[in-house]
Amino acid sequence: MNFDTLGLIPELLQAVAARQYATPTAVQAEAIPAVLAGEDVMALAQTGSGKTAAFALPLLQRMQEAMEDGSKQRKVKILVLVPTRELSGQVGQTIEALAEHLPKKLKVAVIYGGASINPQMMHLRGGADIVVSTPGRLLDLLGNNALSLKDVATLVLDEADRLLDLGFADEIKRILEQLPAKRQNLFFSATFSPAVKKLALGMLHEPVRIAIADLTENLPDIAQRAIAVDADKRTRLLVHLIKEQQWERVLVFVATKYASDTVSNKLKKAGIKAEAFNGDASQGARQHMLTDFKANRIQVLVATDLAARGIDVAGLPAVVNYDLPRSADDYIHRIGRTGRAGASGTAISFILAEQEMHFRLIEKRQDKRVPREILAGFEPATTATHNAESEASPDAPTGGIKGKRKSKKDKLRELAANDGQIS
Ligand code: AMP
């Protein structure tokens, strides 16, 4: 197989030759013809697979063919969403290099957060043909009317799994709302966790699947458990599990910073190397903790959702939901931290009697029932599992949990309840 057979125009073949790509990589060989044909694509592709050229080459060609001569205002036709500043720079550069010999010149805008917004706004004056951006900053610029997405013909989600890991699900949703409904979508991800799969299937239209024989095969192997327990026995249960299961590392999710401090302190008192991973710790301190966690110097990180975004620890054997997450999406996001990249993992949720209905919604959303367990020595005083089984249906109203954010009042209530409950 070589590049000549993929249907690319000579100017692009010239750019490929200049970069000394001798033969297309597997993802390029499959993606290039599909993208040229205007199809949606869903590809399992790691960094280093040549995925950037796999979407950039055919998109540049399509764009070149569609471009009008002499139009002064450039309209964004291609939007590439990437998780990090580094990747936005890298992808932008690759696209520019591949476009070098094209007769109609293109303008690529590279946008990322963590830097002054003004130069980026200036650069967008007069428009751009291709925008490569991290989601948060793109929304800022859209809010400032610095660009419009209404002419986007192709959306590329690059490293979709990392976008989700870094907590960009909401931002992606808001960006999708601003795009024309009729468009081409290209979706690249190194892993297909349930959350990634859901995002993909929600936005792709009959995609050409690349390296994804059967998506279910790519689902990480996560064993889910749910243990019914009373609030004041949770810390003891956690200590018990850590010792019994001999996890070398475990990520424990709690609802509040207060809980993350309290629980981690109690674990320390029990002789377990634990740290609170929450927004009170500086970025530097958190980075340090992650390094120690990865190096097995910390056994347990007790984290809030917010702080936990972006934690990517290969081979994490277990995740514990000490407090349940507020939404089913957050649940999937949390449990996806274990069982990454083909490794198996365990996700254990502690279920308080009053949270039974909430957990049922979570089960319903993932279409999976997780049997409730009661462990000897940790039997709850009230067995809500029974009541819930017989009396309630998952469709019953539950006070607005269904994937929606709780109101401030709910959060305060939860905070107050949690503070009182931690053992
Ligand atoms: P990517 O997966 O897009 O980050 O690309 C990884 C690296 O592979 C980059 O340095 C590319 O320049 C390089 N590359 C992409 N396609 C090819 C190819 N067909 N042959 C050799 N190297 C390639």
Coordinates of C-alpha atoms and ligand atoms in Angstrom, one line a residue:
M1 CA 0.0 0.0 0.0
N2 CA 1.3 3.5 -0.7
F3 CA -0.1 7.0 -0.6
D4 CA -0.8 7.2 -4.3
T5 CA -3.6 4.8 -4.1
L6 CA -5.7 6.7 -1.6
G7 CA -7.1 9.3 -3.9
L8 CA -5.1 12.3 -2.7
I9 CA -4.2 15.2 -5.0
P10 CA -0.6 15.7 -6.1
E11 CA 0.0 18.7 -3.8
L12 CA -0.8 16.7 -0.8
L13 CA 1.3 13.7 -2.0
Q14 CA 4.1 16.2 -2.3
A15 CA 3.7 17.3 1.3
V16 CA 3.6 13.6 2.4
A17 CA 6.8 12.9 0.5
A18 CA 8.5 16.0 2.0
R19 CA 7.7 14.6 5.4
Q20 CA 9.2 11.3 4.3
Y21 CA 6.1 9.3 5.0
A22 CA 6.8 6.2 2.8
T23 CA 3.7 4.2 3.4
P24 CA 0.4 5.1 5.1
T25 CA -0.1 3.9 8.6
A26 CA -3.0 1.5 9.2
V27 CA -5.3 4.3 10.4
Q28 CA -4.4 6.5 7.5
A29 CA -5.0 3.7 5.0
E30 CA -8.6 3.3 6.3
A31 CA -9.5 6.8 7.3
I32 CA -8.3 8.8 4.3
P33 CA -10.7 7.2 1.7
A34 CA -13.6 7.3 4.2
V35 CA -13.0 11.0 5.1
L36 CA -12.6 11.9 1.4
A37 CA -16.0 10.3 0.8
G38 CA -17.5 12.5 3.4
E39 CA -18.2 9.7 5.9
D40 CA -18.2 9.9 9.7
V41 CA -15.3 8.0 11.2
M42 CA -14.8 6.4 14.6
A43 CA -11.3 5.2 15.0
L44 CA -9.3 3.6 17.8
A45 CA -6.0 5.4 17.4
Q46 CA -3.2 6.1 19.8
T47 CA -0.7 8.9 19.7
G48 CA 1.9 7.8 17.2
S49 CA -0.6 6.0 15.0
G50 CA -0.4 8.8 12.4
K51 CA -4.0 9.9 13.2
T52 CA -3.3 13.6 12.6
A53 CA -2.4 13.1 9.0
A54 CA -5.2 10.5 8.7
F55 CA -7.8 13.3 9.2
A56 CA -5.8 16.3 8.0
L57 CA -4.9 15.1 4.5
P58 CA -8.4 14.2 3.4
L59 CA -9.9 17.2 5.1
L60 CA -7.4 19.6 3.4
Q61 CA -8.3 18.1 0.1
R62 CA -12.1 18.4 0.6
M63 CA -11.7 21.9 1.8
Q64 CA -9.5 22.8 -1.1
E65 CA -12.1 21.5 -3.5
A66 CA -14.9 23.5 -1.8
M67 CA -13.0 26.7 -1.3
E68 CA -14.1 29.8 -3.3
D69 CA -11.5 32.0 -4.7
G70 CA -11.3 35.6 -3.7
S71 CA -13.5 35.5 -0.6
K72 CA -12.1 37.9 1.9
Q73 CA -13.8 36.7 5.1
R74 CA -12.7 33.2 6.0
K75 CA -15.3 31.0 7.6
V76 CA -14.4 28.2 10.0
K77 CA -15.1 25.0 8.0
I78 CA -13.1 22.5 10.1
L79 CA -13.0 22.5 13.9
V80 CA -10.5 20.2 15.6
L81 CA -11.1 19.8 19.4
V82 CA -8.0 18.6 21.3
P83 CA -7.5 18.1 25.0
T84 CA -4.3 20.0 25.6
R85 CA -2.4 23.0 24.6
E86 CA 0.6 20.9 23.5
L87 CA -1.6 18.9 21.2
S88 CA -3.3 21.9 19.7
G89 CA 0.1 23.3 18.8
Q90 CA 1.3 20.0 17.4
V91 CA -1.9 19.4 15.3
G92 CA -1.9 23.0 14.0
Q93 CA 1.7 22.6 12.9
T94 CA 1.1 19.3 11.1
I95 CA -1.9 20.7 9.3
E96 CA 0.0 23.8 8.2
A97 CA 2.9 21.6 7.0
L98 CA 0.7 19.3 5.0
A99 CA -1.1 22.3 3.5
E100 CA 2.1 23.9 2.3
H101 CA 1.8 23.1 -1.4
L102 CA -1.9 23.7 -1.8
P103 CA -2.8 26.3 -4.4
K104 CA -5.5 28.0 -2.3
K105 CA -3.9 29.1 0.9
L106 CA -5.6 28.3 4.2
K107 CA -5.5 30.0 7.5
V108 CA -5.2 27.7 10.6
A109 CA -5.9 29.2 14.1
V110 CA -4.5 27.4 17.1
I111 CA -6.4 28.2 20.3
Y112 CA -5.7 27.0 23.8
G113 CA -6.3 28.0 27.4
G114 CA -3.8 29.1 30.0
A115 CA -2.4 31.9 27.8
S116 CA -3.6 35.5 27.1
I117 CA -6.8 35.5 25.1
N118 CA -6.1 38.8 23.2
P119 CA -3.5 37.6 20.7
Q120 CA -5.8 34.7 19.9
M121 CA -8.7 37.1 19.3
M122 CA -6.5 39.2 17.1
H123 CA -5.5 36.2 15.1
L124 CA -9.1 35.3 14.5
R125 CA -9.8 38.7 13.0
G126 CA -10.7 38.1 9.4
G127 CA -11.7 34.6 10.3
A128 CA -9.9 31.3 9.9
D129 CA -10.5 28.2 7.8
I130 CA -9.4 25.7 10.3
V131 CA -9.5 26.0 14.1
V132 CA -7.6 23.7 16.4
S133 CA -8.7 24.3 19.9
T134 CA -9.1 23.1 23.5
P135 CA -12.7 23.3 24.5
G136 CA -12.7 25.8 27.3
R137 CA -10.9 28.5 25.5
L138 CA -13.0 28.0 22.4
L139 CA -16.1 28.6 24.5
D140 CA -14.5 31.8 25.9
L141 CA -13.9 33.0 22.4
L142 CA -17.4 32.1 21.2
G143 CA -18.7 34.1 24.2
N144 CA -16.7 37.1 23.0
N145 CA -18.0 36.6 19.4
A146 CA -14.5 36.2 18.2
L147 CA -15.6 33.5 15.9
S148 CA -18.6 31.6 14.6
L149 CA -19.1 27.9 14.2
K150 CA -22.1 28.1 12.0
D151 CA -20.3 27.1 8.8
V152 CA -18.4 24.2 10.3
A153 CA -18.5 21.3 7.8
T154 CA -16.4 18.9 9.8
L155 CA -15.8 18.4 13.5
V156 CA -12.8 16.3 14.6
L157 CA -12.6 15.1 18.2
D158 CA -9.0 14.2 18.7
E159 CA -8.1 12.1 21.7
A160 CA -11.7 12.0 22.8
D161 CA -10.9 9.8 25.8
R162 CA -8.5 12.4 27.2
L163 CA -11.0 15.2 26.5
L164 CA -13.4 13.3 28.8
D165 CA -10.8 12.5 31.3
L166 CA -9.9 16.1 31.6
G167 CA -13.5 16.9 32.4
F168 CA -14.5 18.5 29.1
A169 CA -17.8 16.6 28.7
D170 CA -19.9 19.7 29.4
E171 CA -17.8 22.0 27.2
I172 CA -18.0 19.5 24.3
K173 CA -21.8 19.4 24.7
R174 CA -22.0 23.2 24.6
I175 CA -19.8 23.4 21.5
L176 CA -21.8 20.7 19.7
E177 CA -24.9 22.9 20.3
Q178 CA -23.3 25.6 18.3
L179 CA -22.4 23.5 15.3
P180 CA -24.6 22.9 12.3
A181 CA -26.6 19.7 12.7
K182 CA -25.5 18.5 9.3
R183 CA -21.8 18.0 9.3
Q184 CA -19.1 15.4 9.1
N185 CA -17.8 14.0 12.4
L186 CA -14.4 12.3 12.9
F187 CA -13.8 10.7 16.3
F188 CA -10.4 9.5 17.4
S189 CA -9.7 7.9 20.8
A190 CA -7.1 5.6 22.2
T191 CA -9.6 3.8 24.4
F192 CA -13.3 3.2 24.2
S193 CA -14.6 3.3 27.8
P194 CA -18.4 3.4 28.2
A195 CA -18.3 7.2 28.5
V196 CA -16.2 7.6 25.3
K197 CA -18.5 5.1 23.5
K198 CA -21.6 7.0 24.6
L199 CA -20.1 10.3 23.4
A200 CA -19.2 8.7 20.0
L201 CA -22.5 7.1 19.4
G202 CA -24.3 10.3 20.4
M203 CA -22.6 12.4 17.7
L204 CA -21.7 10.0 14.8
H205 CA -23.9 9.1 11.9
E206 CA -23.3 5.6 10.7
P207 CA -19.6 5.9 11.2
V208 CA -16.9 3.9 9.4
R209 CA -15.3 2.1 12.2
I210 CA -11.6 1.8 12.2
A211 CA -9.8 -0.8 14.3
I212 CA -13.0 -1.3 16.2
A213 CA -14.3 -4.7 15.3
D214 CA -16.8 -4.8 18.0
L215 CA -17.0 -1.9 20.5
T216 CA -18.0 -4.1 23.3
E217 CA -14.7 -5.9 23.0
N218 CA -13.0 -2.6 23.7
L219 CA -15.0 -1.9 26.8
P220 CA -12.7 -2.0 29.7
D221 CA -13.2 -5.0 31.9
I222 CA -14.6 -3.4 35.0
A223 CA -16.3 -5.5 37.7
Q224 CA -18.9 -3.3 39.5
R225 CA -19.9 -4.0 43.1
A226 CA -22.4 -2.2 45.3
I227 CA -22.3 -2.6 49.1
A228 CA -25.2 -1.5 51.2
V229 CA -23.8 0.2 54.3
D230 CA -24.7 2.9 56.9
A231 CA -23.0 6.2 56.6
D232 CA -21.1 5.9 59.9
K233 CA -19.6 2.5 58.9
R234 CA -18.2 3.6 55.6
T235 CA -14.7 4.5 56.7
R236 CA -14.3 1.2 58.6
L237 CA -15.6 -0.7 55.6
L238 CA -13.1 1.2 53.4
V239 CA -10.2 0.2 55.7
H240 CA -11.5 -3.4 55.7
L241 CA -11.6 -3.5 51.8
I242 CA -8.2 -1.9 51.4
K243 CA -6.7 -4.6 53.6
E244 CA -8.8 -7.5 52.4
Q245 CA -8.4 -6.7 48.7
Q246 CA -4.7 -5.7 49.0
W247 CA -5.1 -3.0 46.3
E248 CA -1.7 -1.5 45.7
R249 CA -3.5 1.7 44.7
V250 CA -7.1 2.9 45.0
L251 CA -8.9 6.0 44.1
V252 CA -11.7 6.9 46.5
F253 CA -14.3 9.4 45.5
V254 CA -16.1 11.5 48.1
A255 CA -18.6 14.4 47.7
T256 CA -16.8 17.2 49.5
K257 CA -13.4 18.6 50.3
Y258 CA -14.3 18.1 53.9
A259 CA -14.9 14.4 53.4
S260 CA -11.7 14.0 51.5
D261 CA -9.7 15.5 54.4
T262 CA -11.6 13.6 57.1
V263 CA -11.6 10.2 55.3
S264 CA -7.9 10.5 54.4
N265 CA -7.0 11.5 57.9
K266 CA -8.8 8.4 59.3
L267 CA -7.1 6.2 56.8
K268 CA -3.7 7.6 57.9
K269 CA -4.6 6.9 61.5
A270 CA -5.4 3.3 60.5
G271 CA -1.8 3.1 59.1
I272 CA -2.7 3.5 55.4
K273 CA -0.8 5.8 53.2
A274 CA -3.6 8.1 52.1
E275 CA -3.8 11.7 50.9
A276 CA -6.7 14.1 50.3
F277 CA -6.8 15.1 46.7
N278 CA -9.0 18.2 46.5
G279 CA -9.1 21.7 45.3
D280 CA -7.5 23.0 48.5
A281 CA -4.2 21.5 47.4
S282 CA -2.2 23.6 44.9
Q283 CA -1.7 22.4 41.4
G284 CA 1.9 21.6 42.3
A285 CA 1.0 19.7 45.4
R286 CA -1.6 17.7 43.4
Q287 CA 1.0 16.9 40.7
H288 CA 3.3 15.7 43.4
M289 CA 0.7 13.5 44.9
L290 CA -0.1 12.0 41.5
T291 CA 3.6 11.2 41.0
D292 CA 3.7 9.5 44.4
F293 CA 0.5 7.7 43.7
K294 CA 1.8 6.4 40.4
A295 CA 5.0 5.3 42.1
N296 CA 3.1 3.5 44.8
R297 CA 4.3 5.8 47.5
I298 CA 0.7 6.7 48.2
Q299 CA -1.8 3.9 48.4
V300 CA -5.1 5.7 48.6
L301 CA -6.1 9.1 47.0
V302 CA -9.4 10.4 48.5
A303 CA -10.6 12.7 45.8
T304 CA -13.4 15.0 45.0
D305 CA -14.7 14.8 41.4
L306 CA -13.4 18.2 40.5
A307 CA -9.9 17.5 41.6
A308 CA -10.0 14.0 40.1
R309 CA -10.6 15.2 36.6
G310 CA -7.4 14.6 34.6
I311 CA -6.1 11.8 36.8
D312 CA -4.8 9.2 34.4
V313 CA -3.2 6.4 36.2
A314 CA -2.4 3.4 34.2
G315 CA -3.3 0.1 35.8
L316 CA -5.4 1.5 38.6
P317 CA -6.9 -1.7 40.1
A318 CA -9.8 -0.2 41.9
V319 CA -12.1 2.8 42.4
V320 CA -14.4 3.2 45.4
N321 CA -17.4 5.5 45.5
Y322 CA -17.5 6.3 49.1
D323 CA -20.1 8.9 48.2
L324 CA -22.1 8.3 45.1
P325 CA -21.6 10.7 42.3
R326 CA -24.5 13.1 41.5
S327 CA -25.1 11.8 38.0
A328 CA -24.9 8.6 36.0
D329 CA -22.4 10.2 33.7
D330 CA -20.2 11.0 36.6
Y331 CA -20.4 7.4 37.7
I332 CA -19.3 6.1 34.3
H333 CA -16.5 8.7 34.3
R334 CA -15.4 7.7 37.7
I335 CA -15.4 4.0 37.2
G336 CA -13.7 4.4 33.9
R337 CA -10.6 5.3 35.9
T338 CA -10.0 1.7 36.6
G339 CA -9.7 -1.0 33.9
R340 CA -7.9 1.3 31.6
A341 CA -6.1 0.2 28.5
G342 CA -7.2 -3.4 28.6
A343 CA -6.5 -4.0 32.2
S344 CA -9.2 -5.3 34.5
G345 CA -10.5 -3.3 37.4
T346 CA -13.0 -3.1 40.2
A347 CA -15.4 -0.3 41.0
I348 CA -17.1 -0.5 44.4
S349 CA -19.9 1.8 45.4
F350 CA -21.1 2.3 49.0
I351 CA -24.9 2.6 49.0
L352 CA -26.7 4.3 51.9
A353 CA -30.3 3.4 52.4
E354 CA -31.5 6.8 51.2
Q355 CA -29.3 6.6 48.1
E356 CA -30.9 3.4 46.8
M357 CA -33.1 5.1 44.3
H358 CA -30.3 7.3 43.1
F359 CA -28.2 4.2 42.5
R360 CA -31.0 2.6 40.6
L361 CA -31.0 5.5 38.2
I362 CA -27.3 5.0 37.7
E363 CA -27.9 1.3 37.0
K364 CA -30.7 2.2 34.6
R365 CA -28.6 4.6 32.6
Q366 CA -25.9 2.0 32.0
D367 CA -28.5 -0.7 31.5
K368 CA -26.8 -2.9 34.1
R369 CA -27.9 -4.2 37.4
V370 CA -25.3 -4.4 40.1
P371 CA -26.3 -6.8 42.9
R372 CA -26.3 -5.2 46.4
E373 CA -24.0 -6.9 48.8
I374 CA -24.1 -6.8 52.6
L375 CA -20.8 -7.6 54.3
A376 CA -20.6 -9.4 57.6
G377 CA -19.8 -6.8 60.3
F378 CA -21.1 -3.9 58.2
E379 CA -24.8 -4.7 58.0
P380 CA -26.8 -1.6 57.6
A381 CA -29.4 -0.9 60.3
T382 CA -32.1 -0.3 57.6
T383 CA -32.2 -2.6 54.6
A384 CA -33.4 -0.2 52.0
T385 CA -32.4 -2.6 49.3
H386 CA -35.4 -4.7 50.1
N387 CA -37.8 -1.8 50.2
A388 CA -36.5 -0.4 47.0
E389 CA -36.8 -3.7 45.3
S390 CA -40.4 -4.2 46.1
E391 CA -41.8 -0.7 46.3
A392 CA -40.0 1.6 44.0
S393 CA -39.5 1.6 40.3
P394 CA -36.5 3.1 38.7
D395 CA -38.9 5.4 36.8
A396 CA -40.2 7.0 40.0
P397 CA -39.4 10.6 40.5
T398 CA -36.3 11.1 42.4
G399 CA -35.8 14.8 42.9
G400 CA -34.0 15.6 39.7
I401 CA -30.9 13.5 39.8
K402 CA -31.1 12.2 36.3
G403 CA -27.9 13.4 34.9
K404 CA -28.7 17.0 35.9
R405 CA -26.6 19.1 38.3
K406 CA -28.1 19.5 41.7
S407 CA -29.3 22.9 42.8
K408 CA -27.2 24.9 45.1
K409 CA -29.7 24.1 47.8
D410 CA -29.3 20.3 47.2
K411 CA -25.6 20.6 47.3
L412 CA -25.7 22.5 50.6
R413 CA -28.0 20.0 52.0
E414 CA -25.8 17.2 50.9
L415 CA -22.8 18.9 52.3
A416 CA -24.4 19.4 55.6
A417 CA -25.6 15.8 55.6
N418 CA -22.2 14.4 54.7
D419 CA -20.3 16.5 57.3
G420 CA -22.6 15.0 59.9
Q421 CA -22.2 11.5 58.6
I422 CA -18.6 10.8 58.2
S423 CA -17.4 8.4 60.7
Ligands
AMP1 P1 0.3 11.3 15.2 O1 -0.2 9.9 15.6 O2 -0.6 12.0 14.3 O3 0.6 12.1 16.5 O4 1.7 11.0 14.4 C1 2.8 10.5 15.1 C2 4.1 10.7 14.3 O5 4.1 9.8 13.1 C3 4.3 12.1 13.8 O6 5.6 12.4 14.1 C4 4.1 12.0 12.3 O7 4.9 12.9 11.6 C5 4.5 10.6 12.0 N1 3.8 10.0 10.8 C6 2.5 10.2 10.5 N2 2.2 9.4 9.4 C7 3.3 8.8 9.1 C8 3.6 7.8 8.0 N3 2.7 7.4 7.1 N4 4.8 7.3 8.0 C9 5.7 7.7 8.9 N5 5.5 8.6 9.9 C10 4.3 9.1 10.0

